[in-house]
Amino acid sequence: MLTMRRPPLTVAVLAMLASSLGTTADATSQGRDGAGQTQDPAALVVRVQGVVQVERGAASAPAAAGLRLLAGDRVVPTGGGRAILVTRSGAQQVVSEPVTLSAPEAGAPTNMFARAVSTLAQAATLDATLGGRQGMIRPIPGRSSLVAPRNGLGVSSARPTFRWTATPGERYELMIRRIEGGRPVIFHAGTDTVWTLPDDVTGLEPGATYAWTVFVGGREGGRPLSQQEFRVIDDTERAAVEARLGAIRSMGLDPSDDGLTLAALTYRQLELYYEASDALSRLRSSGVPLGPDLHRLEGEVWAALGDEDAARAAFDRAAGAAR
C-alpha cells in the first residue's frame, strides 16, 4: 500500500526544475541560486506548447507545467513553441520569443501565486513508500467494489456520479443515506456501474455527509457492498471555489483549458480531490508536459482517492520527469 510522508518543508521549499537541470538545479531545486542564496520564484509555468527550454546558467531542460522559475532564468521557445507563465504579481506572460526573467517586484505575491507555489512546494516533499494505508480500493476479479465517491472526501456536485466495479451478469441497486438521521433511498441502476443522481430527484444537501452502497443482484437475494461515505461541500466552500476560479479567469486564463494547472492546484488546496484528479488528467491527456512536482501531486491525489495503481504510476512519472 502507498504511504506518503512529508519531510520538513525547509528541506525543499520552492523545489523547482527538480534534477532535470543537473548540478546547477540541485541548488535551485531548494529555491537557491548557484551561489547558494535563497530566491523567491519570479514566475510559474502553467502551459507549454511545442518546444520550449528553460536555461539556468549552463544547465538546460524542457519547460513543463508546474515549474517555478527564478530571476535570471531564460525561457527559450523554438520552432513556434510558446509557454504561458504567471508572474508573482498575478499577471499572465505569454513567451513566444527568448526572454530572461527579471527579479520579482517588491511586495507580497498575489494570493493565487502564493498558494500555487506553496502547494507545489509541498508536493515536492512527498515521499511515496510502501506501508499500510487505509481507504485503498482492493478489487477482487469478478466481484464488485465501490470506487467513487469514497474515503469521506468532499464532492462539489449535489448530483454526484457513483462508480463501482462490475460483477459479470449482475444488476445493481444503489442505496444512499444521509448520515445525520436520514432515511435510506434506493435507486435501480440496472447493469450499469456508473450512475448519476438524476435531475428528477431532489439533490443532496450542501454540507451533509452521506453513506452509500450497492446491492449486487438487487436487494432481494443480493448482497450489499461495504459502504463508503462522502460529503457534499457547503455553500461557503462552493463560494470559495468560484472565487478562486474567478481569479484564474481574471488573469485571462480558462480554468478548463490554459488555466488547468492553476485549477488543479486550486482544487487540491480546497481538498476537492475528485476535481483535482479530473483537471490533472485532462491536463496530461492534452499533451502538455508536466513537471515532476505536478506528477507528485497526481500521486498524492490518486492515493487520497484510493487508487493505488494510478498513484504508483504518477510517482513513477515524477521520477522519470526528474531525471
XYZ file of N, CA, C and O in Angstrom, residues 56-57 63 84 91 94 105 134 143 146 159 161 178 184 213 218 225 264 279 283 289 311 314 322:
96
model
N 19.291 27.734 -17.045
C 19.772 28.348 -15.809
C 21.270 28.144 -15.768
O 21.751 27.029 -15.588
N 21.985 29.232 -15.965
C 23.429 29.104 -16.075
C 23.772 28.237 -17.276
O 23.275 28.446 -18.376
N 10.875 22.952 -20.721
C 9.884 23.591 -19.854
C 8.720 22.645 -19.639
O 8.398 21.824 -20.500
N 3.198 29.706 -21.346
C 2.396 30.670 -20.595
C 2.871 30.642 -19.153
O 2.896 29.579 -18.514
N 0.116 38.390 -13.034
C -0.104 38.686 -14.446
C 0.251 37.472 -15.302
O 1.145 36.697 -14.971
N 2.867 35.549 -21.837
C 2.998 34.583 -22.924
C 4.384 34.761 -23.543
O 4.729 35.859 -24.003
N 9.029 41.892 -8.453
C 8.808 43.213 -7.866
C 8.680 43.085 -6.356
O 8.273 42.049 -5.821
N -4.965 3.025 4.811
C -6.398 2.774 4.811
C -7.054 3.433 3.603
O -6.556 4.405 3.051
N -15.704 -9.602 -8.820
C -16.554 -9.158 -7.710
C -16.556 -7.636 -7.655
O -15.532 -6.993 -7.872
N -16.855 -0.688 -4.406
C -17.179 0.725 -4.598
C -15.913 1.491 -4.956
O -14.872 1.336 -4.312
N -25.420 16.418 -7.249
C -25.837 15.237 -8.022
C -24.583 14.468 -8.435
O -24.199 14.444 -9.603
N -21.765 11.555 -9.247
C -21.715 10.327 -10.024
C -21.071 9.239 -9.176
O -20.020 9.445 -8.577
N -28.354 9.723 4.206
C -27.701 10.823 4.916
C -27.308 10.342 6.301
O -28.111 9.743 7.019
N -32.706 5.725 4.260
C -32.116 5.203 3.028
C -33.059 5.386 1.833
O -34.273 5.227 1.961
N -24.036 2.509 -0.735
C -23.601 1.164 -1.054
C -24.360 0.683 -2.281
O -25.286 1.346 -2.752
N -29.419 -6.865 -6.647
C -30.631 -6.276 -6.084
C -30.790 -6.646 -4.617
O -30.124 -7.546 -4.094
N -22.447 -4.139 -0.695
C -21.011 -3.945 -0.558
C -20.728 -3.104 0.683
O -21.608 -2.406 1.188
N -6.176 22.827 -11.140
C -5.834 21.607 -10.403
C -5.256 21.938 -9.036
O -5.610 21.309 -8.024
N -8.874 17.526 -13.374
C -8.093 18.595 -14.010
C -6.706 18.105 -14.396
O -6.212 18.389 -15.495
N -5.220 17.731 -18.151
C -4.001 18.450 -18.484
C -2.989 17.507 -19.124
O -2.394 17.822 -20.164
N 3.362 18.948 -21.280
C 4.325 18.273 -20.399
C 4.179 18.766 -18.962
O 3.997 19.962 -18.720
N -1.797 5.973 -8.427
C -0.846 6.734 -7.620
C 0.581 6.296 -7.908
O 1.479 7.124 -8.082
N 1.742 7.631 -11.221
C 2.055 9.058 -11.171
C 3.411 9.302 -10.522
O 4.202 10.129 -10.994
N 12.039 13.807 -13.402
C 13.117 14.445 -12.642
C 14.492 14.027 -13.120
O 15.492 14.558 -12.663
